[in-house]
Amino acid sequence: MGERILDVKNLKINFHTYAGDVKAIRDVSFHLDKGETLAIVGESGSGKSVTTKSLMGLLANNAEVVGGSIMYRGEDLLKKTEKEMQEIRGKDIAMIFQDPMTSLDPTMKIGRQIAEPLMIHKNVDKKKAWAQALEILKLVGIANAEERINDYPHQFSGGQRQRIVIAIALVCYPEILIADEPTTALDVTIQAQILNLMKELQQKIETSIIFITHDLGVVAGMADRVAVMYAGQIIEYGTVDEIFYNPKHPYTWGLLNSMPTLSSTKLEAIPGTPPDLLDPPKGDPFAARNPYAMKIDAEKQPPFFKVSDTHYAATWLLHKDAPKITPPDEILRRQKIWQEMQAAAK
């Protein structure tokens, strides 16, 4: 157990729309320990980005937090004013967004964009801030940093721009770094470089990372713990090995089953679409797409069942009276590896 630096409890967020209130985040709780990486995984629209934007106080105008708390250093971020959040944003909690081009100012030299947070948050003078900007530019692997610091965003490639965005996020050495699909727009080799870079920098500056992605493959080498989100709720969470090799929720099975592996040539898609959150179902939100659904799934929302001290899943399949079912072959293959891992650990 590390030192806990962030604790989100029972977070509920609605979006007011012409059609009615969309219940986008429905009772989400998770925590983050010092120096660890928590991955939040789920399909588009599951609520990953909304959850993390609420940590930064960056929700859209039509969003309303209707319940819960976000405790950081003993204080509830939801109770802070915009001015107080501006103090925290960028300095203590920083964010890397999906598309680097929309995060960078096209009219400003990148050196100034990296130096600015230092001048604003840490009152560093211009000369020192530029020197630090140069250091971090080298740290994130931009070649010829001395010359490039005076270039504009359009003079860099996509991968380089993403490195610059990471440099801006890390220049104040934040305690928490939120990375929202930071590698989506990049090709696979650049993606691997960026992920390795984030891991390296994390060790150097002891930042805790919340990593948001729809791609479970990215998570394997990156995260310590994983929370799987579906329809505005967390439905399973555990250590990265527990989620990868001993998953318990049929939705997690579906996500893993749809990942390309060396042994499988056929990719399985999860049939159907997520429920409409204007009118969420009263039972398990995944019931309509779940091939193993039982009658109770349509009637009652499952609680979290404990698999281990670190692993919980919200599925009726874990109830002691539930019928025994056989998971898909890919999941059985993973569970076999899990058993071997457990045996080797003893």
PDB file of C-alpha atoms in Angstrom, residues 26 233 275-277 279-288 295-303 316:
ATOM      1  CA  ARG A  26     -22.914   6.956 -12.240  1.00  0.00           C
ATOM      2  CA  GLN A 233     -19.607   3.012 -14.129  1.00  0.00           C
ATOM      3  CA  PRO A 275     -27.179   1.597 -23.195  1.00  0.00           C
ATOM      4  CA  ASP A 276     -28.734   5.036 -23.538  1.00  0.00           C
ATOM      5  CA  LEU A 277     -27.702   7.005 -20.457  1.00  0.00           C
ATOM      6  CA  ASP A 279     -32.579   6.394 -19.315  1.00  0.00           C
ATOM      7  CA  PRO A 280     -30.070   3.902 -17.844  1.00  0.00           C
ATOM      8  CA  PRO A 281     -31.223   0.308 -17.366  1.00  0.00           C
ATOM      9  CA  LYS A 282     -32.094  -0.677 -13.811  1.00  0.00           C
ATOM     10  CA  GLY A 283     -30.165  -3.950 -13.873  1.00  0.00           C
ATOM     11  CA  ASP A 284     -26.632  -4.643 -15.064  1.00  0.00           C
ATOM     12  CA  PRO A 285     -25.942  -2.055 -17.822  1.00  0.00           C
ATOM     13  CA  PHE A 286     -24.096  -4.737 -19.815  1.00  0.00           C
ATOM     14  CA  ALA A 287     -26.981  -7.257 -19.636  1.00  0.00           C
ATOM     15  CA  ALA A 288     -28.342  -6.605 -23.154  1.00  0.00           C
ATOM     16  CA  LYS A 295     -32.783 -13.053 -15.354  1.00  0.00           C
ATOM     17  CA  ILE A 296     -31.466 -11.090 -12.370  1.00  0.00           C
ATOM     18  CA  ASP A 297     -29.185  -9.057 -14.693  1.00  0.00           C
ATOM     19  CA  ALA A 298     -32.207  -7.297 -16.138  1.00  0.00           C
ATOM     20  CA  GLU A 299     -33.709  -6.591 -12.720  1.00  0.00           C
ATOM     21  CA  LYS A 300     -30.978  -5.701 -10.253  1.00  0.00           C
ATOM     22  CA  GLN A 301     -27.660  -3.973 -10.525  1.00  0.00           C
ATOM     23  CA  PRO A 302     -24.884  -6.275  -9.333  1.00  0.00           C
ATOM     24  CA  PRO A 303     -22.755  -5.157  -6.364  1.00  0.00           C
ATOM     25  CA  TRP A 316     -23.872 -11.585 -10.834  1.00  0.00           C
TER      26      TRP A 316
END
